[in-house]
Amino acid sequence: MIKRNLLVMGLAVLLSACGFQLRGTGTNELSLKELDVSARNAYGETVTQLRQTLENSGVHVYNGATYKLILTDERETQRNISYASAGRASDVELNTALMFEIQGRDQLPLMGDKIQVQKVVSHDGNNLVGSDSETIQVRKEMRRELIQRMMTRLQMLTPEKLAELQQVADNKAKADADALKAAQEYEDNTPKQSPVEVPVE
């Protein structure tokens, strides 16, 4: 019995050293320690749960943080992928897409992307209430998965990566400002032609 326990413990240590983690047991530790989070739907379920998950992971979420995560859009759609008798849908594909953007200093956009989750549910035309309840439950699970995928994306943003993205954004903003200034100076220094007067007969 003791040998068996030692064997199990040894395997657990070995797998851990290889980076293996059981699903749901991994941590969401982020290099980013503070973040401003907002969304088009400021009090929606997704942004509310995301804020809570970030705070539980040790991130200070507050307005005015250097970096800002904006959930620019969230869309829920569904489509029928198979049909039962009498033309009733039997399998329905649920889709949730979350568009987001990360801003840095001076509200400059650093990056943007889309996260998408899909699930298939069975739809019973003879039990509409039960089917609707299942759909609601699956949508909740999809939202949790969506948030977990967002956390995975945020885990990839090290201070070095953010500094690199900020430098690129700063350079682009400066180039755009210089181009606008040059165009304005060119327009100001270009002689204006007087309108041609047409003689009156």
Short mmCIF file of C-alpha atoms in Angstrom, two decimals:
data_model
loop_
_atom_site.label_atom_id
_atom_site.label_comp_id
_atom_site.label_asym_id
_atom_site.label_seq_id
_atom_site.Cartn_x
_atom_site.Cartn_y
_atom_site.Cartn_z
CA MET A 1 0.00 0.00 0.00
CA ILE A 2 2.83 2.36 0.93
CA LYS A 3 4.66 1.55 -2.30
CA ARG A 4 1.50 2.24 -4.27
CA ASN A 5 1.03 5.62 -2.61
CA LEU A 6 4.66 6.49 -3.24
CA LEU A 7 4.24 5.51 -6.89
CA VAL A 8 1.16 7.73 -7.27
CA MET A 9 2.94 10.65 -5.60
CA GLY A 10 5.99 10.12 -7.80
CA LEU A 11 3.87 10.18 -10.97
CA ALA A 12 2.09 13.32 -9.79
CA VAL A 13 5.40 15.10 -9.21
CA LEU A 14 6.72 13.93 -12.58
CA LEU A 15 3.64 15.11 -14.47
CA SER A 16 3.70 18.43 -12.64
CA ALA A 17 7.34 18.93 -13.60
CA CYS A 18 6.39 18.33 -17.23
CA GLY A 19 3.80 21.10 -17.04
CA PHE A 20 0.80 18.78 -17.00
CA GLN A 21 -2.24 19.92 -15.03
CA LEU A 22 -5.64 18.36 -14.63
CA ARG A 23 -8.40 20.41 -16.20
CA GLY A 24 -9.82 22.88 -13.71
CA THR A 25 -6.85 22.63 -11.32
CA GLY A 26 -4.54 25.12 -13.05
CA THR A 27 -4.06 28.65 -11.80
CA ASN A 28 -4.90 31.84 -13.64
CA GLU A 29 -1.88 33.78 -12.40
CA LEU A 30 -1.12 36.74 -14.66
CA SER A 31 1.99 38.87 -15.09
CA LEU A 32 -0.41 41.80 -15.43
CA LYS A 33 -1.21 42.92 -11.90
CA GLU A 34 -3.64 45.74 -12.65
CA LEU A 35 -6.15 46.26 -15.44
CA ASP A 36 -9.04 48.49 -16.40
CA VAL A 37 -11.94 46.42 -17.77
CA SER A 38 -14.96 47.78 -19.61
CA ALA A 39 -17.61 46.57 -22.04
CA ARG A 40 -20.38 47.90 -24.23
CA ASN A 41 -22.77 46.19 -21.83
CA ALA A 42 -21.18 47.54 -18.64
CA TYR A 43 -23.26 45.33 -16.34
CA GLY A 44 -23.45 42.21 -18.50
CA GLU A 45 -22.76 38.72 -17.21
CA THR A 46 -19.56 38.27 -19.19
CA VAL A 47 -17.75 41.42 -18.06
CA THR A 48 -18.98 40.95 -14.48
CA GLN A 49 -17.69 37.36 -14.29
CA LEU A 50 -14.44 38.34 -16.03
CA ARG A 51 -13.77 41.07 -13.48
CA GLN A 52 -14.41 38.60 -10.66
CA THR A 53 -12.10 35.99 -12.21
CA LEU A 54 -9.34 38.58 -12.65
CA GLU A 55 -9.66 39.75 -9.05
CA ASN A 56 -9.60 36.14 -7.81
CA SER A 57 -6.35 35.74 -9.76
CA GLY A 58 -4.73 38.65 -7.96
CA VAL A 59 -5.32 41.36 -10.56
CA HIS A 60 -6.35 44.80 -9.29
CA VAL A 61 -9.25 45.83 -11.55
CA TYR A 62 -9.97 49.56 -11.49
CA ASN A 63 -10.70 52.55 -13.72
CA GLY A 64 -7.58 54.40 -14.79
CA ALA A 65 -5.14 51.47 -14.89
CA THR A 66 -2.34 51.80 -17.47
CA TYR A 67 -3.73 48.98 -19.58
CA LYS A 68 -7.39 48.65 -20.47
CA LEU A 69 -9.30 45.61 -21.71
CA ILE A 70 -12.41 46.55 -23.69
CA LEU A 71 -15.01 43.95 -24.65
CA THR A 72 -16.10 45.70 -27.83
CA ASP A 73 -18.84 43.27 -28.84
CA GLU A 74 -20.43 39.97 -27.84
CA ARG A 75 -22.71 38.02 -30.15
CA GLU A 76 -24.77 34.91 -29.55
CA THR A 77 -26.08 33.04 -32.58
CA GLN A 78 -27.46 29.61 -33.37
CA ARG A 79 -28.17 27.53 -36.45
CA ASN A 80 -29.91 24.25 -37.14
CA ILE A 81 -27.52 21.52 -38.28
CA SER A 82 -29.87 18.52 -38.43
CA TYR A 83 -33.59 17.89 -38.57
CA ALA A 84 -35.95 15.30 -37.17
CA SER A 85 -39.33 14.33 -38.54
CA ALA A 86 -41.80 17.01 -39.61
CA GLY A 87 -38.94 19.40 -40.34
CA ARG A 88 -38.18 20.05 -36.68
CA ALA A 89 -34.58 20.81 -35.72
CA SER A 90 -33.00 18.04 -33.68
CA ASP A 91 -29.45 19.42 -33.32
CA VAL A 92 -28.69 23.09 -32.89
CA GLU A 93 -25.23 24.67 -32.96
CA LEU A 94 -24.82 27.50 -30.44
CA ASN A 95 -22.12 30.06 -31.07
CA THR A 96 -20.79 32.87 -28.89
CA ALA A 97 -18.20 35.32 -30.22
CA LEU A 98 -16.43 37.89 -28.05
CA MET A 99 -14.49 40.72 -29.66
CA PHE A 100 -11.98 42.58 -27.52
CA GLU A 101 -9.28 45.23 -27.64
CA ILE A 102 -6.42 46.08 -25.29
CA GLN A 103 -5.38 49.72 -24.97
CA GLY A 104 -2.21 51.15 -23.46
CA ARG A 105 -1.03 54.64 -22.61
CA ASP A 106 -2.91 57.53 -24.23
CA GLN A 107 -5.69 55.06 -25.09
CA LEU A 108 -3.65 53.71 -27.99
CA PRO A 109 -4.84 50.30 -29.24
CA LEU A 110 -2.20 47.64 -28.67
CA MET A 111 -4.03 44.56 -29.96
CA GLY A 112 -7.46 43.19 -30.74
CA ASP A 113 -8.89 39.77 -31.44
CA LYS A 114 -11.95 37.54 -31.28
CA ILE A 115 -12.64 34.54 -29.05
CA GLN A 116 -15.28 32.06 -30.18
CA VAL A 117 -16.97 29.10 -28.48
CA GLN A 118 -19.31 26.59 -30.14
CA LYS A 119 -21.50 23.87 -28.69
CA VAL A 120 -24.13 21.53 -30.14
CA VAL A 121 -27.34 20.81 -28.23
CA SER A 122 -30.18 18.44 -29.00
CA HIS A 123 -33.58 20.06 -29.41
CA ASP A 124 -36.68 18.07 -28.54
CA GLY A 125 -39.72 19.44 -30.33
CA ASN A 126 -41.97 17.56 -27.90
CA ASN A 127 -40.30 19.10 -24.84
CA LEU A 128 -39.73 22.76 -25.61
CA VAL A 129 -39.37 23.78 -21.94
CA GLY A 130 -36.70 21.15 -21.33
CA SER A 131 -34.85 22.07 -24.51
CA ASP A 132 -34.88 25.76 -23.61
CA SER A 133 -33.55 24.99 -20.13
CA GLU A 134 -30.72 22.95 -21.60
CA THR A 135 -29.86 25.76 -24.01
CA ILE A 136 -29.68 28.27 -21.15
CA GLN A 137 -27.40 25.95 -19.17
CA VAL A 138 -25.12 25.35 -22.15
CA ARG A 139 -24.92 29.10 -22.77
CA LYS A 140 -23.71 29.54 -19.18
CA GLU A 141 -21.05 26.88 -19.70
CA MET A 142 -19.99 28.58 -22.92
CA ARG A 143 -19.61 31.89 -21.08
CA ARG A 144 -17.37 30.24 -18.49
CA GLU A 145 -15.25 28.72 -21.26
CA LEU A 146 -15.11 32.09 -23.01
CA ILE A 147 -13.79 33.75 -19.85
CA GLN A 148 -11.24 30.98 -19.33
CA ARG A 149 -9.97 31.45 -22.89
CA MET A 150 -9.72 35.19 -22.26
CA MET A 151 -7.68 34.51 -19.13
CA THR A 152 -5.38 32.28 -21.19
CA ARG A 153 -4.86 35.13 -23.67
CA LEU A 154 -4.10 37.55 -20.85
CA GLN A 155 -1.60 35.11 -19.33
CA MET A 156 0.45 35.44 -22.52
CA LEU A 157 0.83 39.22 -22.03
CA THR A 158 4.11 39.62 -20.18
CA PRO A 159 5.42 43.09 -19.23
CA GLU A 160 7.99 42.75 -22.03
CA LYS A 161 5.30 41.93 -24.61
CA LEU A 162 3.13 44.84 -23.47
CA ALA A 163 6.10 47.23 -23.62
CA GLU A 164 6.83 46.02 -27.16
CA LEU A 165 3.21 46.53 -28.24
CA GLN A 166 3.18 49.98 -26.61
CA GLN A 167 6.34 50.98 -28.50
CA VAL A 168 4.81 49.92 -31.81
CA ALA A 169 1.61 51.86 -31.02
CA ASP A 170 3.62 54.96 -30.00
CA ASN A 171 5.64 54.84 -33.21
CA LYS A 172 2.51 54.51 -35.32
CA ALA A 173 0.80 57.39 -33.51
CA LYS A 174 3.87 59.60 -34.02
CA ALA A 175 4.10 58.67 -37.71
CA ASP A 176 0.40 59.46 -38.20
CA ALA A 177 0.78 62.80 -36.39
CA ASP A 178 3.87 63.73 -38.45
CA ALA A 179 2.08 62.84 -41.69
CA LEU A 180 -0.94 64.94 -40.70
CA LYS A 181 1.31 67.87 -39.78
CA ALA A 182 3.21 67.64 -43.08
CA ALA A 183 -0.04 67.54 -45.06
CA GLN A 184 -1.34 70.58 -43.19
CA GLU A 185 1.90 72.53 -43.78
CA TYR A 186 1.82 71.64 -47.48
CA GLU A 187 -1.74 72.89 -47.76
CA ASP A 188 -0.92 76.10 -45.86
CA ASN A 189 2.12 76.83 -48.08
CA THR A 190 0.41 76.08 -51.38
CA PRO A 191 -0.61 79.32 -53.14
CA LYS A 192 -4.32 79.67 -53.40
CA GLN A 193 -5.60 80.40 -56.89
CA SER A 194 -7.96 83.30 -57.18
CA PRO A 195 -11.27 82.51 -58.81
CA VAL A 196 -11.37 83.39 -62.51
CA GLU A 197 -13.56 86.39 -63.15
CA VAL A 198 -15.82 86.06 -66.16
CA PRO A 199 -16.38 89.40 -67.90
CA VAL A 200 -19.95 90.53 -68.06
CA GLU A 201 -21.12 91.42 -71.56
#
